[in-house]
Amino acid sequence: MRLFIKNIKQLVGTHHEDQVLVSGEEMNQLPIIENAFLAVEDGRIIAFGEMADWPGITDWRDLEVIDAEGKCVLPLWCDSHTHTVFAGTREGEFVDRINGLSYEEIAKRGGGILNSAAQMAEMSEEQLYSDALERAKKLIALGTGALEIKSGYGLSPETELKMLRVIKKLKENLPIPIKSTFLGAHALPPSYKGRRKEYVHLMMDEVLPQAIEEGLVDYVDIFTEEGYFDLEDTLAVLEAGKKYGLKAKIHVNQFNAIGGVKLAVEHGALSVDHLEVLEEADIEALKGSGTIPVALPSCSFFLGIPYTPVKPLMEAGLPIALATDYNPGSTPSGNMNFVVSLACIQMKMTPEAAVNAASLNGAAAMELSHEVGSISIGKRANFMITNPMKTFHLMPYAFGENHIETVFVNGAVFS
Ligand code: NIG
Ligand code: FE
């Protein structure tokens, strides 16, 4: 099966196939080819360039030709931080927050993550899977072509494993790459009150090995935050990960900076996510490291908390990845298009930087840059054709509207 797309107004994100991510001020440079073509064979990108350099078609067998006159083509988004497997929504807490309670106050009275965990315990694995499958399909139709999904609403051995098995089934049945992250230490269940160390020990020394044995885990994670888990717990997670050869992706600096960034960097974490509260020492720790800062602007939008300060991160020469944090508590939306708009409008990222952050850098935050995240020779043909537009800048600018005409996954029309 071969596909040839011609007359593309802007072919966006044509990075060299060896480029893993884009850092610092270079994020403002996004390779674009005007009036371009794109050729796909067996689900992979085999050629692209300017129409003027198009070699012409000699072999018409099994070839579909699409005329993209006036339209842009972009790589699919790579969403490196989500909680897409959940048992139910929390609009009651949404209204409580409108009436004045804070996210932290709701959590303290037993809502928040514990609310989701209670719903999760009740739901069958089959139901969880079919709900998450529908959710993930909607995300792909919104342009997401690679996805990370966390456990963390189980908070007990059997329910954490149930979540991880659902993620594995999603991996097996969806056409996009999916990474699975074990977030056993997301919140302390009430039955472990006063026994936090014991709980972390249970998750890291009993549940994690079993999950690994079943082939359910790619990364480890912990919610490092006042009132949740401290640096000692974080160290336990980082070390458990290391013991089993798993990298860490850490929830850190969402409400308070307690030194988690430095610790994560020192232990070779793949990413540090949230960073709404960022101190000079955190940036210093990140400089020159291989740890990727991940910003989650739709979480900031929904909770009314600060946006991750991307300017100092970029000035320090660091890469930034953008992700949704899709979950029922702090971000009930998995729409990467909205994330890209928020990054431009609220975080003052240029559209070029935002697209780099939401595609190639997102792929890097899942170690998938060799497969997805850009229009590059040999990568999966995971891309979107937009509606007609003058430049791709219309996408973040005209926010809240779906600008995607067609989503292609592995060279086939998905929606
Ligand atoms: O990434 N911050 C911790 N965990 C999630 C929210 C979890 C929830 O409220 O259900 C987050 O924002
Ligand atoms: Fe999260």
Short mmCIF file of C-alpha atoms and ligand atoms in Angstrom, two decimals:
data_model
loop_
_atom_site.label_atom_id
_atom_site.label_comp_id
_atom_site.label_asym_id
_atom_site.label_seq_id
_atom_site.Cartn_x
_atom_site.Cartn_y
_atom_site.Cartn_z
CA MET A 1 0.00 0.00 0.00
CA ARG A 2 1.48 3.30 -1.11
CA LEU A 3 0.28 6.84 -0.54
CA PHE A 4 1.30 10.03 -2.27
CA ILE A 5 0.19 13.42 -0.95
CA LYS A 6 0.79 16.35 -3.28
CA ASN A 7 0.50 20.15 -3.24
CA ILE A 8 0.82 20.40 0.57
CA LYS A 9 0.73 24.09 1.56
CA GLN A 10 3.08 23.54 4.51
CA LEU A 11 4.72 20.24 5.42
CA VAL A 12 5.57 20.83 9.07
CA GLY A 13 8.19 19.21 11.32
CA THR A 14 10.55 17.70 8.75
CA HIS A 15 13.35 17.09 11.22
CA HIS A 16 16.24 14.83 10.29
CA GLU A 17 15.43 11.27 11.33
CA ASP A 18 18.37 11.18 13.75
CA GLN A 19 17.22 14.26 15.68
CA VAL A 20 15.94 13.03 19.05
CA LEU A 21 14.64 16.33 20.44
CA VAL A 22 14.95 20.11 20.16
CA SER A 23 16.36 22.21 23.02
CA GLY A 24 16.49 25.82 24.18
CA GLU A 25 16.07 28.63 21.68
CA GLU A 26 16.33 26.08 18.84
CA MET A 27 12.79 25.12 19.75
CA ASN A 28 11.73 28.25 17.89
CA GLN A 29 12.97 26.67 14.70
CA LEU A 30 10.61 24.20 13.14
CA PRO A 31 11.60 22.81 9.75
CA ILE A 32 8.83 23.45 7.21
CA ILE A 33 8.62 22.78 3.47
CA GLU A 34 6.24 25.01 1.49
CA ASN A 35 4.35 23.49 -1.46
CA ALA A 36 5.48 19.98 -0.66
CA PHE A 37 4.84 16.32 -1.33
CA LEU A 38 4.93 13.34 1.04
CA ALA A 39 5.26 9.68 0.06
CA VAL A 40 4.39 6.69 2.24
CA GLU A 41 4.93 2.98 1.76
CA ASP A 42 3.93 0.13 4.09
CA GLY A 43 3.01 2.56 6.82
CA ARG A 44 6.34 4.42 6.80
CA ILE A 45 7.47 7.75 5.37
CA ILE A 46 9.72 7.04 2.39
CA ALA A 47 10.14 10.47 0.77
CA PHE A 48 9.16 14.15 0.98
CA GLY A 49 10.30 17.43 -0.50
CA GLU A 50 9.26 20.41 -2.61
CA MET A 51 6.76 19.78 -5.40
CA ALA A 52 9.31 21.28 -7.79
CA ASP A 53 11.64 18.39 -6.93
CA TRP A 54 8.97 15.75 -7.19
CA PRO A 55 10.38 12.90 -9.28
CA GLY A 56 6.96 12.04 -10.79
CA ILE A 57 5.06 8.79 -10.60
CA THR A 58 6.19 5.93 -12.78
CA ASP A 59 4.57 3.06 -10.91
CA TRP A 60 0.84 3.51 -10.26
CA ARG A 61 0.23 0.09 -8.72
CA ASP A 62 -1.43 0.16 -5.27
CA LEU A 63 -1.00 3.91 -5.19
CA GLU A 64 -3.44 6.36 -3.67
CA VAL A 65 -2.91 10.02 -4.54
CA ILE A 66 -4.29 12.79 -2.33
CA ASP A 67 -4.33 16.43 -3.39
CA ALA A 68 -3.73 18.56 -0.25
CA GLU A 69 -3.97 21.90 -2.06
CA GLY A 70 -4.16 24.72 0.53
CA LYS A 71 -3.82 22.34 3.49
CA CYS A 72 -1.03 21.68 5.99
CA VAL A 73 0.43 18.35 7.07
CA LEU A 74 1.83 17.95 10.60
CA PRO A 75 3.17 14.97 12.57
CA LEU A 76 0.63 13.58 15.03
CA TRP A 77 0.98 14.85 18.61
CA CYS A 78 2.93 12.78 21.14
CA ASP A 79 1.23 12.98 24.53
CA SER A 80 3.81 11.82 27.09
CA HIS A 81 1.76 12.24 30.29
CA THR A 82 -1.79 10.96 30.75
CA HIS A 83 -4.02 9.08 33.14
CA THR A 84 -6.35 7.90 30.35
CA VAL A 85 -7.48 4.81 32.28
CA PHE A 86 -9.94 6.03 34.92
CA ALA A 87 -13.25 4.82 36.26
CA GLY A 88 -15.37 7.92 36.30
CA THR A 89 -15.55 11.68 36.13
CA ARG A 90 -15.43 14.08 39.11
CA GLU A 91 -17.69 16.96 38.15
CA GLY A 92 -18.90 17.20 41.77
CA GLU A 93 -15.42 18.39 42.77
CA PHE A 94 -15.42 20.73 39.78
CA VAL A 95 -18.46 22.50 41.19
CA ASP A 96 -16.92 22.47 44.70
CA ARG A 97 -13.91 24.30 43.31
CA ILE A 98 -16.14 26.83 41.55
CA ASN A 99 -17.73 27.41 44.97
CA GLY A 100 -14.35 28.16 46.53
CA LEU A 101 -12.63 24.96 47.65
CA SER A 102 -9.07 24.36 46.42
CA TYR A 103 -7.79 21.14 44.79
CA GLU A 104 -5.71 20.53 47.92
CA GLU A 105 -8.67 21.12 50.27
CA ILE A 106 -10.79 18.66 48.30
CA ALA A 107 -8.00 16.07 48.50
CA LYS A 108 -7.63 16.60 52.28
CA ARG A 109 -11.28 15.72 52.90
CA GLY A 110 -10.96 12.43 51.01
CA GLY A 111 -11.81 13.57 47.49
CA GLY A 112 -9.37 13.88 44.61
CA ILE A 113 -7.23 10.86 43.83
CA LEU A 114 -8.94 8.88 46.62
CA ASN A 115 -12.33 9.58 45.01
CA SER A 116 -11.02 8.14 41.72
CA ALA A 117 -9.47 5.18 43.54
CA ALA A 118 -12.81 4.33 45.16
CA GLN A 119 -14.52 4.35 41.75
CA MET A 120 -11.65 2.34 40.23
CA ALA A 121 -11.94 -0.43 42.84
CA GLU A 122 -15.60 -0.95 41.88
CA MET A 123 -15.18 -1.17 38.12
CA SER A 124 -14.50 -4.41 36.24
CA GLU A 125 -11.39 -4.75 34.12
CA GLU A 126 -13.60 -5.25 31.03
CA GLN A 127 -15.56 -2.06 31.63
CA LEU A 128 -12.40 -0.07 32.38
CA TYR A 129 -10.89 -1.33 29.15
CA SER A 130 -13.85 -0.54 26.94
CA ASP A 131 -14.20 2.97 28.44
CA ALA A 132 -10.47 3.67 28.06
CA LEU A 133 -10.49 2.30 24.51
CA GLU A 134 -13.25 4.71 23.48
CA ARG A 135 -11.39 7.58 25.17
CA ALA A 136 -8.12 6.72 23.44
CA LYS A 137 -9.83 6.47 20.03
CA LYS A 138 -11.21 9.97 20.56
CA LEU A 139 -7.70 11.18 21.37
CA ILE A 140 -6.31 9.70 18.16
CA ALA A 141 -9.09 11.38 16.19
CA LEU A 142 -7.93 14.64 17.83
CA GLY A 143 -4.47 14.07 16.41
CA THR A 144 -2.62 12.11 19.11
CA GLY A 145 -0.28 9.53 17.59
CA ALA A 146 1.63 8.27 20.63
CA LEU A 147 0.48 8.07 24.22
CA GLU A 148 1.80 7.44 27.72
CA ILE A 149 -0.71 6.14 30.28
CA LYS A 150 -0.20 5.83 34.05
CA SER A 151 -1.67 3.60 36.71
CA GLY A 152 -2.15 5.29 40.09
CA TYR A 153 -5.88 5.13 40.78
CA GLY A 154 -5.58 1.60 42.15
CA LEU A 155 -3.68 2.24 45.39
CA SER A 156 -3.90 -1.47 46.18
CA PRO A 157 -1.93 -4.34 44.63
CA GLU A 158 -4.86 -5.90 42.77
CA THR A 159 -6.32 -2.63 41.48
CA GLU A 160 -2.97 -1.22 40.37
CA LEU A 161 -2.36 -4.46 38.45
CA LYS A 162 -5.88 -4.23 37.00
CA MET A 163 -5.10 -0.74 35.63
CA LEU A 164 -1.76 -1.89 34.20
CA ARG A 165 -3.41 -4.87 32.48
CA VAL A 166 -5.92 -2.50 30.90
CA ILE A 167 -3.03 -0.36 29.59
CA LYS A 168 -1.39 -3.48 28.16
CA LYS A 169 -4.61 -4.40 26.36
CA LEU A 170 -4.81 -0.88 24.93
CA LYS A 171 -1.24 -1.30 23.64
CA GLU A 172 -2.24 -4.52 21.93
CA ASN A 173 -5.39 -3.18 20.33
CA LEU A 174 -4.58 0.36 19.24
CA PRO A 175 -2.44 1.22 16.22
CA ILE A 176 -0.33 3.88 17.99
CA PRO A 177 2.63 3.30 20.32
CA ILE A 178 1.62 3.41 24.00
CA LYS A 179 3.94 3.50 27.04
CA SER A 180 2.85 2.29 30.45
CA THR A 181 3.92 3.98 33.69
CA PHE A 182 3.55 2.49 37.17
CA LEU A 183 2.33 5.21 39.55
CA GLY A 184 1.62 3.09 42.62
CA ALA A 185 2.74 6.01 44.83
CA HIS A 186 0.12 8.53 43.66
CA ALA A 187 -1.65 9.05 47.01
CA LEU A 188 -1.67 7.25 50.34
CA PRO A 189 -4.78 5.06 50.75
CA PRO A 190 -6.58 5.73 54.10
CA SER A 191 -5.88 2.18 55.29
CA TYR A 192 -2.14 3.06 55.31
CA LYS A 193 -2.51 6.26 57.33
CA GLY A 194 0.67 6.76 59.37
CA ARG A 195 2.38 3.92 57.48
CA ARG A 196 3.58 5.67 54.34
CA LYS A 197 6.94 3.91 54.17
CA GLU A 198 5.19 0.57 54.40
CA TYR A 199 2.93 1.51 51.51
CA VAL A 200 5.84 2.60 49.28
CA HIS A 201 7.61 -0.63 50.19
CA LEU A 202 4.52 -2.66 49.22
CA MET A 203 4.27 -0.91 45.86
CA MET A 204 7.97 -1.02 44.98
CA ASP A 205 8.97 -4.41 46.38
CA GLU A 206 5.83 -6.45 45.78
CA VAL A 207 3.58 -4.91 43.15
CA LEU A 208 6.29 -3.57 40.82
CA PRO A 209 8.16 -6.91 40.46
CA GLN A 210 4.90 -8.71 39.70
CA ALA A 211 3.90 -6.06 37.16
CA ILE A 212 7.31 -6.36 35.51
CA GLU A 213 6.98 -10.11 35.41
CA GLU A 214 3.70 -9.74 33.51
CA GLY A 215 5.35 -7.28 31.11
CA LEU A 216 3.16 -4.39 32.22
CA VAL A 217 5.60 -1.55 32.95
CA ASP A 218 7.82 0.79 30.91
CA TYR A 219 8.42 3.54 33.51
CA VAL A 220 7.96 4.34 37.20
CA ASP A 221 6.42 7.51 38.63
CA ILE A 222 5.55 9.07 42.03
CA PHE A 223 3.63 12.18 43.09
CA THR A 224 6.42 14.07 44.91
CA GLU A 225 4.51 16.77 46.77
CA GLU A 226 3.77 18.09 50.24
CA GLY A 227 0.99 15.99 51.70
CA TYR A 228 1.64 13.13 49.26
CA PHE A 229 5.16 11.64 49.02
CA ASP A 230 8.48 13.07 50.19
CA LEU A 231 12.05 12.90 48.91
CA GLU A 232 12.79 9.69 50.74
CA ASP A 233 9.81 8.01 49.07
CA THR A 234 10.90 9.45 45.74
CA LEU A 235 14.36 8.03 46.20
CA ALA A 236 12.82 4.62 46.94
CA VAL A 237 10.91 4.77 43.64
CA LEU A 238 13.93 5.94 41.65
CA GLU A 239 16.05 3.16 43.13
CA ALA A 240 13.40 0.50 42.61
CA GLY A 241 13.17 1.60 38.98
CA LYS A 242 16.93 1.40 38.62
CA LYS A 243 16.99 -2.07 40.13
CA TYR A 244 14.69 -3.30 37.36
CA GLY A 245 16.18 -1.17 34.58
CA LEU A 246 13.21 1.20 34.39
CA LYS A 247 13.52 4.95 33.97
CA ALA A 248 11.40 7.36 35.97
CA LYS A 249 8.91 10.03 34.95
CA ILE A 250 8.11 12.05 38.05
CA HIS A 251 5.14 14.25 39.09
CA VAL A 252 7.01 17.07 40.77
CA ASN A 253 6.77 20.79 41.64
CA GLN A 254 3.03 21.03 40.97
CA PHE A 255 2.26 23.04 44.11
CA ASN A 256 5.58 23.19 46.00
CA ALA A 257 9.28 22.90 45.22
CA ILE A 258 10.76 20.42 47.72
CA GLY A 259 13.90 19.34 45.91
CA GLY A 260 12.37 16.56 43.83
CA VAL A 261 13.70 17.87 40.53
CA LYS A 262 17.33 17.64 41.64
CA LEU A 263 16.82 14.18 43.05
CA ALA A 264 15.12 12.98 39.86
CA VAL A 265 17.90 14.42 37.69
CA GLU A 266 20.61 12.86 39.86
CA HIS A 267 18.99 9.48 39.34
CA GLY A 268 18.66 9.81 35.59
CA ALA A 269 14.88 10.35 35.36
CA LEU A 270 13.59 10.49 31.80
CA SER A 271 11.27 13.40 32.59
CA VAL A 272 10.09 15.71 35.35
CA ASP A 273 6.47 16.67 34.83
CA HIS A 274 4.32 19.64 36.00
CA LEU A 275 6.93 22.21 37.25
CA GLU A 276 4.30 24.90 37.78
CA VAL A 277 6.43 26.04 40.73
CA LEU A 278 9.99 26.26 39.51
CA GLU A 279 12.98 27.61 41.42
CA GLU A 280 16.42 28.64 40.21
CA ALA A 281 17.92 25.54 41.86
CA ASP A 282 15.58 23.30 39.84
CA ILE A 283 16.71 24.88 36.58
CA GLU A 284 20.35 24.59 37.63
CA ALA A 285 19.83 20.90 38.37
CA LEU A 286 18.25 20.31 34.96
CA LYS A 287 20.96 22.12 32.98
CA GLY A 288 23.00 19.73 30.87
CA SER A 289 21.11 16.69 32.15
CA GLY A 290 19.21 14.18 30.02
CA THR A 291 16.00 14.77 31.99
CA ILE A 292 13.19 16.38 29.98
CA PRO A 293 10.95 19.02 31.60
CA VAL A 294 7.29 18.36 30.72
CA ALA A 295 4.73 21.17 30.95
CA LEU A 296 1.01 20.44 31.35
CA PRO A 297 -0.76 23.73 30.56
CA SER A 298 -4.31 22.37 30.49
CA CYS A 299 -3.83 21.31 34.13
CA SER A 300 -2.81 24.89 34.97
CA PHE A 301 -5.81 26.16 33.01
CA PHE A 302 -8.29 23.87 34.74
CA LEU A 303 -6.98 24.31 38.31
CA GLY A 304 -6.15 28.00 37.95
CA ILE A 305 -2.55 27.42 39.08
CA PRO A 306 0.57 28.99 37.51
CA TYR A 307 1.78 27.87 34.09
CA THR A 308 5.19 26.21 33.91
CA PRO A 309 7.64 29.07 33.26
CA VAL A 310 9.06 27.95 29.94
CA LYS A 311 11.14 31.04 29.23
CA PRO A 312 13.84 30.40 31.85
CA LEU A 313 13.90 26.73 30.86
CA MET A 314 14.47 27.62 27.23
CA GLU A 315 17.04 30.25 28.15
CA ALA A 316 18.90 27.57 30.08
CA GLY A 317 19.13 25.58 26.84
CA LEU A 318 16.67 22.93 27.98
CA PRO A 319 14.08 21.07 25.91
CA ILE A 320 10.40 21.26 26.87
CA ALA A 321 7.74 18.68 26.09
CA LEU A 322 4.04 19.49 26.20
CA ALA A 323 1.48 16.92 27.35
CA THR A 324 -2.16 16.88 28.45
CA ASP A 325 -2.12 15.16 31.89
CA TYR A 326 -5.57 13.84 30.88
CA ASN A 327 -7.25 12.74 34.14
CA PRO A 328 -10.63 13.18 35.87
CA GLY A 329 -9.31 15.49 38.63
CA SER A 330 -6.93 18.13 37.37
CA THR A 331 -7.33 17.91 33.56
CA PRO A 332 -10.49 16.32 32.18
CA SER A 333 -9.34 16.87 28.60
CA GLY A 334 -6.88 14.93 26.46
CA ASN A 335 -6.95 17.39 23.59
CA MET A 336 -3.37 18.17 22.52
CA ASN A 337 -4.58 20.89 20.12
CA PHE A 338 -5.83 22.85 23.10
CA VAL A 339 -2.51 22.24 24.91
CA VAL A 340 -0.66 23.73 21.94
CA SER A 341 -2.99 26.75 21.93
CA LEU A 342 -2.51 27.29 25.67
CA ALA A 343 1.26 27.00 25.29
CA CYS A 344 1.18 29.83 22.76
CA ILE A 345 -1.48 32.00 24.38
CA GLN A 346 -0.65 31.58 28.07
CA MET A 347 2.99 30.45 28.13
CA LYS A 348 4.10 32.67 25.25
CA MET A 349 5.68 29.86 23.30
CA THR A 350 5.90 30.51 19.57
CA PRO A 351 3.76 28.17 17.44
CA GLU A 352 7.04 26.68 16.19
CA ALA A 353 8.28 25.93 19.73
CA ALA A 354 4.88 24.61 20.80
CA VAL A 355 4.69 22.18 17.87
CA ASN A 356 8.24 20.96 18.55
CA ALA A 357 7.32 20.49 22.21
CA ALA A 358 4.08 18.63 21.43
CA SER A 359 5.54 16.35 18.78
CA LEU A 360 9.27 15.50 18.70
CA ASN A 361 9.99 16.44 22.33
CA GLY A 362 6.88 14.55 23.46
CA ALA A 363 8.18 11.52 21.58
CA ALA A 364 11.55 11.93 23.32
CA ALA A 365 9.80 11.98 26.71
CA MET A 366 8.57 8.46 25.82
CA GLU A 367 11.82 7.35 24.11
CA LEU A 368 9.94 7.10 20.82
CA SER A 369 11.78 9.68 18.71
CA HIS A 370 13.02 6.97 16.34
CA GLU A 371 9.40 6.05 15.52
CA VAL A 372 7.20 9.15 15.73
CA GLY A 373 7.19 12.91 16.44
CA SER A 374 8.29 14.30 13.07
CA ILE A 375 7.97 13.94 9.31
CA SER A 376 11.19 11.99 8.76
CA ILE A 377 12.35 9.19 6.49
CA GLY A 378 11.67 5.78 8.00
CA LYS A 379 9.33 6.96 10.74
CA ARG A 380 5.75 5.78 11.07
CA ALA A 381 3.42 7.68 8.75
CA ASN A 382 1.49 9.20 11.68
CA PHE A 383 0.37 12.60 10.48
CA MET A 384 -2.63 14.88 10.09
CA ILE A 385 -3.95 16.82 7.13
CA THR A 386 -5.55 20.08 8.26
CA ASN A 387 -8.45 22.01 6.79
CA PRO A 388 -7.34 24.70 4.34
CA MET A 389 -5.29 27.42 6.10
CA LYS A 390 -2.68 30.03 5.18
CA THR A 391 -0.13 28.73 7.69
CA PHE A 392 -0.18 26.15 10.50
CA HIS A 393 -0.25 29.11 12.92
CA LEU A 394 -4.04 29.10 12.51
CA MET A 395 -4.22 25.94 14.63
CA PRO A 396 -3.08 27.44 17.96
CA TYR A 397 -4.50 30.87 17.08
CA ALA A 398 -8.09 29.88 16.36
CA PHE A 399 -8.29 27.89 19.61
CA GLY A 400 -11.13 25.60 20.60
CA GLU A 401 -11.92 24.51 17.06
CA ASN A 402 -10.96 21.25 15.37
CA HIS A 403 -8.74 22.10 12.41
CA ILE A 404 -7.93 18.50 11.51
CA GLU A 405 -9.46 17.11 8.34
CA THR A 406 -7.88 13.62 8.31
CA VAL A 407 -5.76 11.63 10.76
CA PHE A 408 -3.39 9.01 9.32
CA VAL A 409 -1.92 6.29 11.53
CA ASN A 410 0.73 4.00 10.04
CA GLY A 411 -0.17 5.37 6.61
CA ALA A 412 -3.88 4.48 6.90
CA VAL A 413 -6.83 6.81 7.45
CA PHE A 414 -7.86 6.58 11.11
CA SER A 415 -10.58 9.25 11.02
O1 NIG B 1 -1.08 14.91 37.34
N1 NIG B 1 -0.88 15.57 40.47
C1 NIG B 1 -1.15 14.41 40.60
N2 NIG B 1 -1.88 13.63 39.79
C2 NIG B 1 -2.73 14.08 38.74
C3 NIG B 1 -4.09 14.44 39.20
C4 NIG B 1 -4.76 13.34 39.82
C5 NIG B 1 -6.20 13.57 40.16
O2 NIG B 1 -6.59 14.62 40.67
O3 NIG B 1 -6.95 12.64 39.90
C6 NIG B 1 -2.07 15.20 37.98
O4 NIG B 1 -2.50 16.36 38.00
FE FE B 2 -0.45 13.60 36.02
#
